JSON list of C-alpha atoms and ligand atoms in Angstrom, two decimals:
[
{"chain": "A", "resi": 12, "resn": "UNK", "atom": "CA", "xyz": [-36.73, -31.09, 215.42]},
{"chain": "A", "resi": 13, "resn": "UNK", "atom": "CA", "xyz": [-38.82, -28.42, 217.09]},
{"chain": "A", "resi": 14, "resn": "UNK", "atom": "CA", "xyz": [-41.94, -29.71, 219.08]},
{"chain": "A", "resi": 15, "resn": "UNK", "atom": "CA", "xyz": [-44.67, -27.53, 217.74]},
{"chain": "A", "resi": 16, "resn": "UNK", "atom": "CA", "xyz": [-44.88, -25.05, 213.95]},
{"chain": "A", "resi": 17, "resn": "UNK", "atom": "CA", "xyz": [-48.21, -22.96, 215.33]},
{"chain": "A", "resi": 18, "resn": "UNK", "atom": "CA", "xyz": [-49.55, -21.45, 218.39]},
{"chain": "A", "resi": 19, "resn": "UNK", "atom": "CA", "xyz": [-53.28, -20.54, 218.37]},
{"chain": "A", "resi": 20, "resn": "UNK", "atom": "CA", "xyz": [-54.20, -18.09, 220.84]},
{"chain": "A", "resi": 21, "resn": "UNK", "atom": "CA", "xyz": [-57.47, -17.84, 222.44]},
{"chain": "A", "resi": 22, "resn": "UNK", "atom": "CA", "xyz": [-58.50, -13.96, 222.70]},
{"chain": "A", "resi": 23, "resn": "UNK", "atom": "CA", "xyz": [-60.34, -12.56, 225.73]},
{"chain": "A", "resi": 24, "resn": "UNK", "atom": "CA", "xyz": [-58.02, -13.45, 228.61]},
{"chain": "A", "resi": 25, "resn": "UNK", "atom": "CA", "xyz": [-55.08, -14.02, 226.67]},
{"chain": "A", "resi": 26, "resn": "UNK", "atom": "CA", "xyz": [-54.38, -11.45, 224.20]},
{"chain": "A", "resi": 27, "resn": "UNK", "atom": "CA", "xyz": [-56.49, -9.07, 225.65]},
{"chain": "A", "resi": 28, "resn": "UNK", "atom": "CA", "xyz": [-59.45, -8.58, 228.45]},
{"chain": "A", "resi": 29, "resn": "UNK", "atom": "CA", "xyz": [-62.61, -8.09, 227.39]},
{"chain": "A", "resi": 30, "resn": "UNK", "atom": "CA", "xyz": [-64.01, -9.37, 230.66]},
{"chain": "A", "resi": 31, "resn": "UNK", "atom": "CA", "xyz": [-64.79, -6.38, 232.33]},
{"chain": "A", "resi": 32, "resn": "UNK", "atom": "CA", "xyz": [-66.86, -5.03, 229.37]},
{"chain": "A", "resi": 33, "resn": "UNK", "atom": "CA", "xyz": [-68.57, -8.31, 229.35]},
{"chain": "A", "resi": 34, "resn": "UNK", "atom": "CA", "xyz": [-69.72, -7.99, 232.61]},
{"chain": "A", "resi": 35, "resn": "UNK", "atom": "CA", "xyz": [-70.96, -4.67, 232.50]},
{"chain": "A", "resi": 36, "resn": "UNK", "atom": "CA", "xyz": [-73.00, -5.84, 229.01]},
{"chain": "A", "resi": 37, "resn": "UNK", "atom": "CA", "xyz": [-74.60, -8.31, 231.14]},
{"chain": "A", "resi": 38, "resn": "UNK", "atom": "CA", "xyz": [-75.11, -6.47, 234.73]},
{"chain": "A", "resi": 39, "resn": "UNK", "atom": "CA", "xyz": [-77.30, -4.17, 232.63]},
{"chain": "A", "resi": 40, "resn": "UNK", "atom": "CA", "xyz": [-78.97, -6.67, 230.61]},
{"chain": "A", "resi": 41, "resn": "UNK", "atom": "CA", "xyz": [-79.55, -8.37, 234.00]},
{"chain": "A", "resi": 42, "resn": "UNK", "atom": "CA", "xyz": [-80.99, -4.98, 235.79]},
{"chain": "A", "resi": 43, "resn": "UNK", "atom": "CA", "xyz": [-83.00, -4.43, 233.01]},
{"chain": "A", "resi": 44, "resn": "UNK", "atom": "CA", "xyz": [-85.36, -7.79, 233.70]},
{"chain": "A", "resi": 45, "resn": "UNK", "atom": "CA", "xyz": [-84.77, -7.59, 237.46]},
{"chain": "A", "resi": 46, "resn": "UNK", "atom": "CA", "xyz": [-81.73, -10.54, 237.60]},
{"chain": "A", "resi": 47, "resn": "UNK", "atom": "CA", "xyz": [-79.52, -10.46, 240.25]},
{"chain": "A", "resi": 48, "resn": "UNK", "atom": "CA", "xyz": [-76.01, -11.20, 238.62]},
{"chain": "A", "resi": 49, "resn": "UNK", "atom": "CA", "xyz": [-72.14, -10.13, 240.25]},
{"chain": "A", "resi": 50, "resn": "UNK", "atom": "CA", "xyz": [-68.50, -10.69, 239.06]},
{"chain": "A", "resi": 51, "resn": "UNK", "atom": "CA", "xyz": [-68.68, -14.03, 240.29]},
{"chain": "A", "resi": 52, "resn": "UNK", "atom": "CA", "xyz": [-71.44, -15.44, 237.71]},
{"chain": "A", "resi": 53, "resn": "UNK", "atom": "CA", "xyz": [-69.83, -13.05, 235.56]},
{"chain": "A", "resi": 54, "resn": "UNK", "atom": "CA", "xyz": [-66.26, -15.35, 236.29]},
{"chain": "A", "resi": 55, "resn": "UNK", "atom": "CA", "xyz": [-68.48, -18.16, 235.40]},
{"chain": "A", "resi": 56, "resn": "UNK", "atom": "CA", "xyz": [-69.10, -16.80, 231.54]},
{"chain": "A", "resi": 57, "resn": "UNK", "atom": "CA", "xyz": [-65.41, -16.85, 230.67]},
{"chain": "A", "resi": 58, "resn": "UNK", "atom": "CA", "xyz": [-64.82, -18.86, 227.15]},
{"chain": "A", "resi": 59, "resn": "UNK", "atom": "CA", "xyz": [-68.44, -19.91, 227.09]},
{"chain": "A", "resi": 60, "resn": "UNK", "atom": "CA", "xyz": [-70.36, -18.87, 224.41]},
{"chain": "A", "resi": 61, "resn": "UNK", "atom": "CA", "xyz": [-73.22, -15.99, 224.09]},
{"chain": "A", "resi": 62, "resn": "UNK", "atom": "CA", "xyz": [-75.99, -18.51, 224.24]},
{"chain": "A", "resi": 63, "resn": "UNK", "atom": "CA", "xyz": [-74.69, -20.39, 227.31]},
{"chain": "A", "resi": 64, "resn": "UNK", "atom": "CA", "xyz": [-73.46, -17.31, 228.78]},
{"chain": "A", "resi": 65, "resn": "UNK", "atom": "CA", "xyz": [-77.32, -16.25, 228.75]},
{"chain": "A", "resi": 66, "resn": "UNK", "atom": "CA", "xyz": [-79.04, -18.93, 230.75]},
{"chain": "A", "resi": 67, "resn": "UNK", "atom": "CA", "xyz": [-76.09, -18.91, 233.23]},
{"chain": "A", "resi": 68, "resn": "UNK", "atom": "CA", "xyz": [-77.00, -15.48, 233.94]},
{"chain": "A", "resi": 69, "resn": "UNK", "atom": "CA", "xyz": [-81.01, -16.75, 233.49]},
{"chain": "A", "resi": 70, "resn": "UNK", "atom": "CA", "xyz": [-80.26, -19.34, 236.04]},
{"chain": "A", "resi": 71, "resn": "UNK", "atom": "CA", "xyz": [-80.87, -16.49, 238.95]},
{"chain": "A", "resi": 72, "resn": "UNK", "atom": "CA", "xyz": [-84.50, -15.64, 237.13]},
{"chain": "A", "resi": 73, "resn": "UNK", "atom": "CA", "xyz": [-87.96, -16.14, 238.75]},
{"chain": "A", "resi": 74, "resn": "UNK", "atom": "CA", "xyz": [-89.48, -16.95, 235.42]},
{"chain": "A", "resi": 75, "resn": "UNK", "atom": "CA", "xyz": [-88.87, -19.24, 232.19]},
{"chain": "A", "resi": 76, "resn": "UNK", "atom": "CA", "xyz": [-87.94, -17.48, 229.14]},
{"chain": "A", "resi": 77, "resn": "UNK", "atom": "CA", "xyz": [-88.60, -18.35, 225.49]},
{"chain": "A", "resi": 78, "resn": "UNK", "atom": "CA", "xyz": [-86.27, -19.14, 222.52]},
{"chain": "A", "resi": 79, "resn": "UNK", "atom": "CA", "xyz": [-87.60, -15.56, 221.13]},
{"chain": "A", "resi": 80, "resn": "UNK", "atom": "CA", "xyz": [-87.08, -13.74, 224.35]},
{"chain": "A", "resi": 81, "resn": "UNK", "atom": "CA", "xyz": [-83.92, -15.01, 224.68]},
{"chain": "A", "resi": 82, "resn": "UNK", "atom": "CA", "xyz": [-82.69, -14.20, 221.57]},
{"chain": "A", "resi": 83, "resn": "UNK", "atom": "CA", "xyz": [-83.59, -10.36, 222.32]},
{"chain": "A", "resi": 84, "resn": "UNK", "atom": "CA", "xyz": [-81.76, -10.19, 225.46]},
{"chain": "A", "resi": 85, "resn": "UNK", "atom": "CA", "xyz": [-78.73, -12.17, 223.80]},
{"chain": "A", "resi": 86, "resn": "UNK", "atom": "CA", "xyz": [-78.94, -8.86, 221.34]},
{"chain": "A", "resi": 87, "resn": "UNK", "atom": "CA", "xyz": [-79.20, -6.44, 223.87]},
{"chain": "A", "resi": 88, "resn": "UNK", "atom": "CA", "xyz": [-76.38, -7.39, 225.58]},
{"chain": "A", "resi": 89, "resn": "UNK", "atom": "CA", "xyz": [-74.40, -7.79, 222.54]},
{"chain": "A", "resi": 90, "resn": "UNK", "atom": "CA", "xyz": [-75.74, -4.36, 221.53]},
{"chain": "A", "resi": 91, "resn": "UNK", "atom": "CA", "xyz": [-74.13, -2.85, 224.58]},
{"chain": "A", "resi": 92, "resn": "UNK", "atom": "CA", "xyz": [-71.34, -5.00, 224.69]},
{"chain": "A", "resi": 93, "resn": "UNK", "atom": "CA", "xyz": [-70.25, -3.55, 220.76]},
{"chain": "A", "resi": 94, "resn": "UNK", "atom": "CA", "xyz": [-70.56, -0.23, 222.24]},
{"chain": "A", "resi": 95, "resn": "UNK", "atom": "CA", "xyz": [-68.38, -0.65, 224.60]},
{"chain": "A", "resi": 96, "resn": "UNK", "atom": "CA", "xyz": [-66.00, -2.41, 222.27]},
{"chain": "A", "resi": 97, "resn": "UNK", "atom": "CA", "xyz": [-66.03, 0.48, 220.06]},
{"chain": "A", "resi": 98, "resn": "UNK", "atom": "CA", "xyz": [-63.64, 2.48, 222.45]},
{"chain": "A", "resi": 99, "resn": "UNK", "atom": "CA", "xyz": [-61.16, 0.13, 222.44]},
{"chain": "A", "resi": 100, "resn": "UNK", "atom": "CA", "xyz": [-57.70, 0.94, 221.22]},
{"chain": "A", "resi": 101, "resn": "UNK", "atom": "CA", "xyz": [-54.53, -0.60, 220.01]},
{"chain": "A", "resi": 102, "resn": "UNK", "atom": "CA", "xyz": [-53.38, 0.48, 223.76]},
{"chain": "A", "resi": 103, "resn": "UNK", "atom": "CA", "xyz": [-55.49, -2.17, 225.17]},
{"chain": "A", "resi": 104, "resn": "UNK", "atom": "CA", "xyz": [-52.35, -4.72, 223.80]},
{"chain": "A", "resi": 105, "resn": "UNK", "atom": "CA", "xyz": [-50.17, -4.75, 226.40]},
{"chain": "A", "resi": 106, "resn": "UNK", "atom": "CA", "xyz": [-46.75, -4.40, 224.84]},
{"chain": "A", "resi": 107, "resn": "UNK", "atom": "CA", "xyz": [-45.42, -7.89, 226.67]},
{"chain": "A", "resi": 108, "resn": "UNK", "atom": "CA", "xyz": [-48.17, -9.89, 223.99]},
{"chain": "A", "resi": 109, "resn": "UNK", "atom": "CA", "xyz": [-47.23, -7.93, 221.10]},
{"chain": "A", "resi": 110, "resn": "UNK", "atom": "CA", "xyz": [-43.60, -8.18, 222.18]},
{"chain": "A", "resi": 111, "resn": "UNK", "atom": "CA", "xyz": [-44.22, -12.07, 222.16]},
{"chain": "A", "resi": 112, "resn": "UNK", "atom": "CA", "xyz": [-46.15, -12.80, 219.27]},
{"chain": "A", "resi": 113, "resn": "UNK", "atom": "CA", "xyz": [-43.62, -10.67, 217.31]},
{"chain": "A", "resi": 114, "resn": "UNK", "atom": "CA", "xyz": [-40.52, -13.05, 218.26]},
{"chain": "A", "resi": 115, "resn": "UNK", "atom": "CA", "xyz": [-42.55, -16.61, 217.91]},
{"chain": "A", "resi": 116, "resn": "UNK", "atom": "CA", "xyz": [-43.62, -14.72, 214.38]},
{"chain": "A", "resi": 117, "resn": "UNK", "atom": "CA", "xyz": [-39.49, -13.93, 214.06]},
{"chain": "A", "resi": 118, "resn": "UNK", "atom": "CA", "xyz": [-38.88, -17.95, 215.17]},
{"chain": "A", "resi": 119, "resn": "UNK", "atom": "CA", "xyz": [-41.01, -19.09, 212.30]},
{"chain": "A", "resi": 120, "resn": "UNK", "atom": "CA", "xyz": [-43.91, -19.78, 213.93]},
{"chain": "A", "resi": 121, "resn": "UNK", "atom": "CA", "xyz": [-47.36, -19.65, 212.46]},
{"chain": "A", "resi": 122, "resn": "UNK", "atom": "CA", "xyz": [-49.51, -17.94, 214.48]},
{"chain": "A", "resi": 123, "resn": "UNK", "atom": "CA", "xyz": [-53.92, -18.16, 214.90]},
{"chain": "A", "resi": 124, "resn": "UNK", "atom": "CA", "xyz": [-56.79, -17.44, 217.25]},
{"chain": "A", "resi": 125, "resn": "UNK", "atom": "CA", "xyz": [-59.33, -19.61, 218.26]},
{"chain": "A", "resi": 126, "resn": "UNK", "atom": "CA", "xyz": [-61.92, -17.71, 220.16]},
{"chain": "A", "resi": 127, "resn": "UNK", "atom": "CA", "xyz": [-65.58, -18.72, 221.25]},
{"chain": "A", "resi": 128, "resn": "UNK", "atom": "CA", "xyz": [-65.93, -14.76, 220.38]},
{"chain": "A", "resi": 129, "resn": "UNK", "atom": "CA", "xyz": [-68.07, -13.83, 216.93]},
{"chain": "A", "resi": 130, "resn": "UNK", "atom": "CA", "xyz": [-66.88, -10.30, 218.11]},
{"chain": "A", "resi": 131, "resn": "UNK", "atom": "CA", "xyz": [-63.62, -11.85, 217.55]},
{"chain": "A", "resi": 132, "resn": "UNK", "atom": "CA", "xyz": [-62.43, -9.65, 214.01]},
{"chain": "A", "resi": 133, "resn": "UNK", "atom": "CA", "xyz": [-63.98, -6.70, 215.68]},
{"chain": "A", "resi": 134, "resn": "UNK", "atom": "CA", "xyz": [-61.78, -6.48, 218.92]},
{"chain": "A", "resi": 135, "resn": "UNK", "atom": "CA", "xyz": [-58.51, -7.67, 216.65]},
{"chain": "A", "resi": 136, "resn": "UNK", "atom": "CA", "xyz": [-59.35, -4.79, 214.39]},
{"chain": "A", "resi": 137, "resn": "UNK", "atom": "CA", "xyz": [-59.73, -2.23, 217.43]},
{"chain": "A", "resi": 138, "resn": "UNK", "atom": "CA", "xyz": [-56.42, -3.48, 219.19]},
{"chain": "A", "resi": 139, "resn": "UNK", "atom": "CA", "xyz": [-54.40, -3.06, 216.30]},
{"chain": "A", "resi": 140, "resn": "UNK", "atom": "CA", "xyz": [-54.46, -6.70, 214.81]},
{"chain": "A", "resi": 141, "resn": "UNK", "atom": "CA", "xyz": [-56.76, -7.10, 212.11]},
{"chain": "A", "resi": 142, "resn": "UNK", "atom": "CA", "xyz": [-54.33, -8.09, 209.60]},
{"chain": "A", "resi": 143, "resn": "UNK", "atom": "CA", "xyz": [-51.89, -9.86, 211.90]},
{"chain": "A", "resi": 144, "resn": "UNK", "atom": "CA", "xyz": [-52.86, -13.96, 212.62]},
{"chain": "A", "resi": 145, "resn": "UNK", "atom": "CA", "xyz": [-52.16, -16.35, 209.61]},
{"chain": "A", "resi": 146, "resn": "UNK", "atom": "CA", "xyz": [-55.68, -17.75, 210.51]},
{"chain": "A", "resi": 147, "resn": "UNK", "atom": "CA", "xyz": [-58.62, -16.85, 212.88]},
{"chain": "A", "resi": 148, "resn": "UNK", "atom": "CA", "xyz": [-61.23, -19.30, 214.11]},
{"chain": "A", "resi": 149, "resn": "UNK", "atom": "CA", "xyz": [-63.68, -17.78, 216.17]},
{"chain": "A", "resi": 150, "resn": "UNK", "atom": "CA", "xyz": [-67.32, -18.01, 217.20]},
{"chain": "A", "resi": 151, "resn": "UNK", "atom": "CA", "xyz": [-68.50, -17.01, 213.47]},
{"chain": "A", "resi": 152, "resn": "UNK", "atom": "CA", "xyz": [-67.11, -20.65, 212.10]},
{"chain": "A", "resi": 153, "resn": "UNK", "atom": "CA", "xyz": [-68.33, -22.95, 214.71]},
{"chain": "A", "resi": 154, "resn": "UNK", "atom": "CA", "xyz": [-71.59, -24.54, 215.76]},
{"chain": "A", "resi": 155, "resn": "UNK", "atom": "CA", "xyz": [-70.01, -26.34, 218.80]},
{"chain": "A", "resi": 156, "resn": "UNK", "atom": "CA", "xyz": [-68.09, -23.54, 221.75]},
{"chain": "A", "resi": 157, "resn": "UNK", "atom": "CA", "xyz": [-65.88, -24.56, 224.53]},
{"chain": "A", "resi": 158, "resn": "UNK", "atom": "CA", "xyz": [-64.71, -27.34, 225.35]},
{"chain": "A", "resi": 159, "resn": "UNK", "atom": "CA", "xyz": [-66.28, -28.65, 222.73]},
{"chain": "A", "resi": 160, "resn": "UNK", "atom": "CA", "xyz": [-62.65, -28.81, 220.49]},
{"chain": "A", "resi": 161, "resn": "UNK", "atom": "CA", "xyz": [-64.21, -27.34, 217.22]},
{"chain": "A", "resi": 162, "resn": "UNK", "atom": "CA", "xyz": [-62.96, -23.98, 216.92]},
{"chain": "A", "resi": 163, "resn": "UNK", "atom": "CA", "xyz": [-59.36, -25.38, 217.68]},
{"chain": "A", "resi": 164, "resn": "UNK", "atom": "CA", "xyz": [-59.49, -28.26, 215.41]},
{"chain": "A", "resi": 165, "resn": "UNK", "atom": "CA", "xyz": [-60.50, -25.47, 212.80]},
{"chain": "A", "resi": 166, "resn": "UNK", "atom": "CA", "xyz": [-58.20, -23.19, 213.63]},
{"chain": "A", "resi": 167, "resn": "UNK", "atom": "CA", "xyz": [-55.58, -26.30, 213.05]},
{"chain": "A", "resi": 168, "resn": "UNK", "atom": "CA", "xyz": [-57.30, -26.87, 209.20]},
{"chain": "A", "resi": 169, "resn": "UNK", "atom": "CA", "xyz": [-56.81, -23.37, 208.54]},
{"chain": "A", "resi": 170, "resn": "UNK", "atom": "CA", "xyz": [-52.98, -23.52, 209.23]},
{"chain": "A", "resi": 171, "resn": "UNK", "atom": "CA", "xyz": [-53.11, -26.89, 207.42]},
{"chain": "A", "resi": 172, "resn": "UNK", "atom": "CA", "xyz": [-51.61, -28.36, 209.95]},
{"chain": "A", "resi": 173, "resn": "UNK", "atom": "CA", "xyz": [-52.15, -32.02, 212.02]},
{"chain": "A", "resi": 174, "resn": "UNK", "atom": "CA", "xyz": [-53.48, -31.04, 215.56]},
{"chain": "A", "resi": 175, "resn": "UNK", "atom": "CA", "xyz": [-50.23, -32.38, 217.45]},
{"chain": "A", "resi": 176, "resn": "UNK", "atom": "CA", "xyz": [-48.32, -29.39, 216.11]},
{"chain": "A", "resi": 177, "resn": "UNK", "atom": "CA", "xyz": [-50.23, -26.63, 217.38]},
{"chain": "A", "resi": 178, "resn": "UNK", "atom": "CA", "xyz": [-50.25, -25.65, 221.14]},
{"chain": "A", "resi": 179, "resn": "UNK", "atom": "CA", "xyz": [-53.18, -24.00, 222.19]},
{"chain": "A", "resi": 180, "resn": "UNK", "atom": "CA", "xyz": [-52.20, -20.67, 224.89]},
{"chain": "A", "resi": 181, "resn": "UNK", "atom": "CA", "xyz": [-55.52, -20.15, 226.70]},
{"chain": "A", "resi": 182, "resn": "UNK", "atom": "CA", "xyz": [-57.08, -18.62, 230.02]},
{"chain": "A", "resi": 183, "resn": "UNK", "atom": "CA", "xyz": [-60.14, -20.76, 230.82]},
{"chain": "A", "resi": 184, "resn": "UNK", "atom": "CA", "xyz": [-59.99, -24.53, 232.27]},
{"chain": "A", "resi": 185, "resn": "UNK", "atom": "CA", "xyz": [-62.86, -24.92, 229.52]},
{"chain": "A", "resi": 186, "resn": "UNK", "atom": "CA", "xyz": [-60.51, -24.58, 226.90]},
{"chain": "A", "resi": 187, "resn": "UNK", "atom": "CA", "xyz": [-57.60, -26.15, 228.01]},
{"chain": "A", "resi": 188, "resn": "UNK", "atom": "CA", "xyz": [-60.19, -29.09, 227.73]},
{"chain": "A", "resi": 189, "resn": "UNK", "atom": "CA", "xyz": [-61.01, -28.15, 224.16]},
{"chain": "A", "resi": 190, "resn": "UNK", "atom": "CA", "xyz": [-57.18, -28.11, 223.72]},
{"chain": "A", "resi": 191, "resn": "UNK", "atom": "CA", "xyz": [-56.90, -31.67, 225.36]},
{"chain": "A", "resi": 192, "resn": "UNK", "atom": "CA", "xyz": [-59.97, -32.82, 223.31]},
{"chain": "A", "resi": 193, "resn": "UNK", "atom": "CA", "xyz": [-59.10, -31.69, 219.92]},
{"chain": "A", "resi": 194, "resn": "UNK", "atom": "CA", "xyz": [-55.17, -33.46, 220.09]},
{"chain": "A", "resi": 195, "resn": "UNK", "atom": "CA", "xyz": [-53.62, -30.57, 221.79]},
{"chain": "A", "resi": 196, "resn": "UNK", "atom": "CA", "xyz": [-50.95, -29.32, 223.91]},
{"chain": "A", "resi": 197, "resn": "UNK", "atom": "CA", "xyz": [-52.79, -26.25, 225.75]},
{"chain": "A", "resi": 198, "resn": "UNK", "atom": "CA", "xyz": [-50.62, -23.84, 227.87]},
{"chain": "A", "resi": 199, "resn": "UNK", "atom": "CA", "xyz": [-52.09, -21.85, 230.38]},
{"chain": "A", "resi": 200, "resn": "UNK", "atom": "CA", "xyz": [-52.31, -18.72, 232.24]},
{"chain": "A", "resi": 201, "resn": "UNK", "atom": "CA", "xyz": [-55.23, -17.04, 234.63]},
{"chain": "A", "resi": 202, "resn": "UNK", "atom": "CA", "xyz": [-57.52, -19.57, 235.87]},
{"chain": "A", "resi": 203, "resn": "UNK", "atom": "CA", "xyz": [-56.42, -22.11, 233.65]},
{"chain": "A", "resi": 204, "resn": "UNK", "atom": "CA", "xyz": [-53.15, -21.86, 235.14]},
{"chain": "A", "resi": 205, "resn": "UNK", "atom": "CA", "xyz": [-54.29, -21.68, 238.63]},
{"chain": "A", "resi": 206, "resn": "UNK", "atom": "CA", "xyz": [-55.89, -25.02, 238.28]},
{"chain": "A", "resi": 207, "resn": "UNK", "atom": "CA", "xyz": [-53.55, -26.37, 237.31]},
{"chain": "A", "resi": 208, "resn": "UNK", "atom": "CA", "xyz": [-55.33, -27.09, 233.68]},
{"chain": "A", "resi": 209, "resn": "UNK", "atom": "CA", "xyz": [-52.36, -26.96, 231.24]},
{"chain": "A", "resi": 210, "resn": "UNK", "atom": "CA", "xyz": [-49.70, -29.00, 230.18]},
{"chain": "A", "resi": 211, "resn": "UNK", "atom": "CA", "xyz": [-47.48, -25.89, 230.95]},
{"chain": "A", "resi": 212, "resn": "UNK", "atom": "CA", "xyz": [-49.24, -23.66, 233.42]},
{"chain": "A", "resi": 213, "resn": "UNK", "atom": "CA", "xyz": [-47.61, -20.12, 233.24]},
{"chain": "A", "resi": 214, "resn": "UNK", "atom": "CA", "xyz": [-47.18, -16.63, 235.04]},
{"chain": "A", "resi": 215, "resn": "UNK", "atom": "CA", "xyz": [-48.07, -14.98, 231.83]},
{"chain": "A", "resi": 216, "resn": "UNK", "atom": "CA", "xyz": [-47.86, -15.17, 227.92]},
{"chain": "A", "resi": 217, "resn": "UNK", "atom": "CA", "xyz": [-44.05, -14.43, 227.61]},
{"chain": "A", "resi": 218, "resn": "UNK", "atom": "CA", "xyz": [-43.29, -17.16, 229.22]},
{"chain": "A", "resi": 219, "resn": "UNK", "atom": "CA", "xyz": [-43.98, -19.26, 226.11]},
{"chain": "A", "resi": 220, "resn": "UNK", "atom": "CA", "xyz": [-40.78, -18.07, 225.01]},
{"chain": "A", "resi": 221, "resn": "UNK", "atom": "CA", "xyz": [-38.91, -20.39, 227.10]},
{"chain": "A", "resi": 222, "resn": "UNK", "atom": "CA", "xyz": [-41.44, -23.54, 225.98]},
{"chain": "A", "resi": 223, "resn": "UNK", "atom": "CA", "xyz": [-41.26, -22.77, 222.16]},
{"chain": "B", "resi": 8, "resn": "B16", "atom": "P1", "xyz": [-69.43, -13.09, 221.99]},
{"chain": "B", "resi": 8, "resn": "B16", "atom": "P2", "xyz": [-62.69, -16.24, 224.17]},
{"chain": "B", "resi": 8, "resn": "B16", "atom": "C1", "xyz": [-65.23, -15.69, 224.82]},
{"chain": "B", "resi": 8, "resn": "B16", "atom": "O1", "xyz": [-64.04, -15.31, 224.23]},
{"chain": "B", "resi": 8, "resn": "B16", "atom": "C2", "xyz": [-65.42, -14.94, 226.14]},
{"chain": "B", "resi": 8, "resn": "B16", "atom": "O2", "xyz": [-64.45, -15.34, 227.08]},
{"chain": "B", "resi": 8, "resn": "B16", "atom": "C3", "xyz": [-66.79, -15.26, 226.70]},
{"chain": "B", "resi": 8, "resn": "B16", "atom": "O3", "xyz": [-66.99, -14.56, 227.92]},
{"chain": "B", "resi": 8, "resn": "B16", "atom": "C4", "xyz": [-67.87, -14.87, 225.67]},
{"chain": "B", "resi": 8, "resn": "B16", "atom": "O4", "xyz": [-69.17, -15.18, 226.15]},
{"chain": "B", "resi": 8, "resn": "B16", "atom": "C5", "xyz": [-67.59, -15.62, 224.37]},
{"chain": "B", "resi": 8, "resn": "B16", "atom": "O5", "xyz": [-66.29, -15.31, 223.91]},
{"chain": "B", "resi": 8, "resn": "B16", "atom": "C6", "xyz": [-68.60, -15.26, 223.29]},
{"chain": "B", "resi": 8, "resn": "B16", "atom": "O6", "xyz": [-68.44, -13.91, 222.96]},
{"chain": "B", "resi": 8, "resn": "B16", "atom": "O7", "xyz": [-70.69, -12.81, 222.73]},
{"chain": "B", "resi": 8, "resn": "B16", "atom": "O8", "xyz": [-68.62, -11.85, 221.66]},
{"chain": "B", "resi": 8, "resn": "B16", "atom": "O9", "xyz": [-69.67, -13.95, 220.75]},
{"chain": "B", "resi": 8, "resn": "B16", "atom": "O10", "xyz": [-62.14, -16.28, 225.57]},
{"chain": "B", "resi": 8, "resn": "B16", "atom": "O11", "xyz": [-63.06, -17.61, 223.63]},
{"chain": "B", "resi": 8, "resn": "B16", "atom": "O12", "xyz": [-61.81, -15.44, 223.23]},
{"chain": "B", "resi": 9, "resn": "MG", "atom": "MG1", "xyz": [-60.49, -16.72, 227.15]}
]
């Protein structure tokens, strides 16, 4: 008997990379109230969600924010962030992911996302996905991000599915731990894989075709 009957994929690192448009959201959010912030703290954002994100990037202010204040610059960025979005294009999907999610689909398995993202349906719809996962759990079902396990154990319920079957393909050491937390297998690439975070730490996606 096989080991595992779903794979839920986190998005921004994995499927595809929304990171640089991320970081340009936020180095103009930041110039705009006089923050320093680079593609280091930008690094530092990856998997967490818009909320954190923000005082990450606040942590390099001279002044204390409120709730309401924060809430506009949270928009603003997001603002510019959807913008950006917007000229995506099924060409951002390299053809090595869709290649692989197309033979694990062929193998019978069921297939998810479970992103911190609430952008999430937005960026499958632009890269050609929209109608593709057999469940998505993103940042518009969960109150809890990364690593707290929620939007995996979700993503699980949505499958119907005990946790122990799904493995969990992600990019950030963050969720690996969400993985671990929720009853997971995780398997990793990027940073995740660099430190070493996974229970299978791989080169890149396809090579889940020699673990599944
Ligand atoms: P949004 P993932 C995460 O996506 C990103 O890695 C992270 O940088 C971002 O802050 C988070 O989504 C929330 O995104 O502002 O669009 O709700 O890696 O979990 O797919
Ligand atoms: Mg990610």
């Amino acid at each position: 008997m096989r080991e595992f009957d779903a794979v839920i994929f986190d998005l921004d690192g994995v499927i595809c990379y929304t990171d640089e448009y991320h970081y340009q959201a936020w180095k103009a959010m930041a110039d705009s109230i006089g923050v320093y912030f680079d593609r280091e703290i930008n690094n530092r954002l990856r998997g967490v969600s818009r909320m954190a994100s923000l005082e990450i990037v606040l942590e390099r202010a001279e002044r204390k924010f409120s709730q309401a204040e924060k809430e506009v610059l949270a928009d603003q960025k997001n603002e510019l962030y959807k913008k950006l979005l917007a000229n995506m294009s099924p060409s951002e999907l390299s053809d090595e992911v869709k290649s692989t999610l197309d033979e694990l689909r062929g193998r019978g398995y069921l297939l998810a996302i479970g992103s911190s993202s609430k952008n999430a349906p937005f960026i499958l719809r632009q890269i050609g996905l929209g109608d593709y996962f057999d469940a998505v759990s993103d940042g518009n079902n969960i109150t809890h991000s990364k690593p707290d396990p929620e939007v995996f154990v979700k993503a699980a319920e949505m499958l119907s599915l005990p946790a122990e079957r799904c493995l969990v393909v992600e990019d950030a050491v963050s969720g690996a731990e969400a993985a671990h937390r929720g009853g997971m297998q995780a398997a990793c690439v990027g940073d995740a894989s660099r430190a070493g975070a996974g229970d299978y730490n791989m080169k890149s996606v396809k090579d889940l075709l020699e673990i599944l």
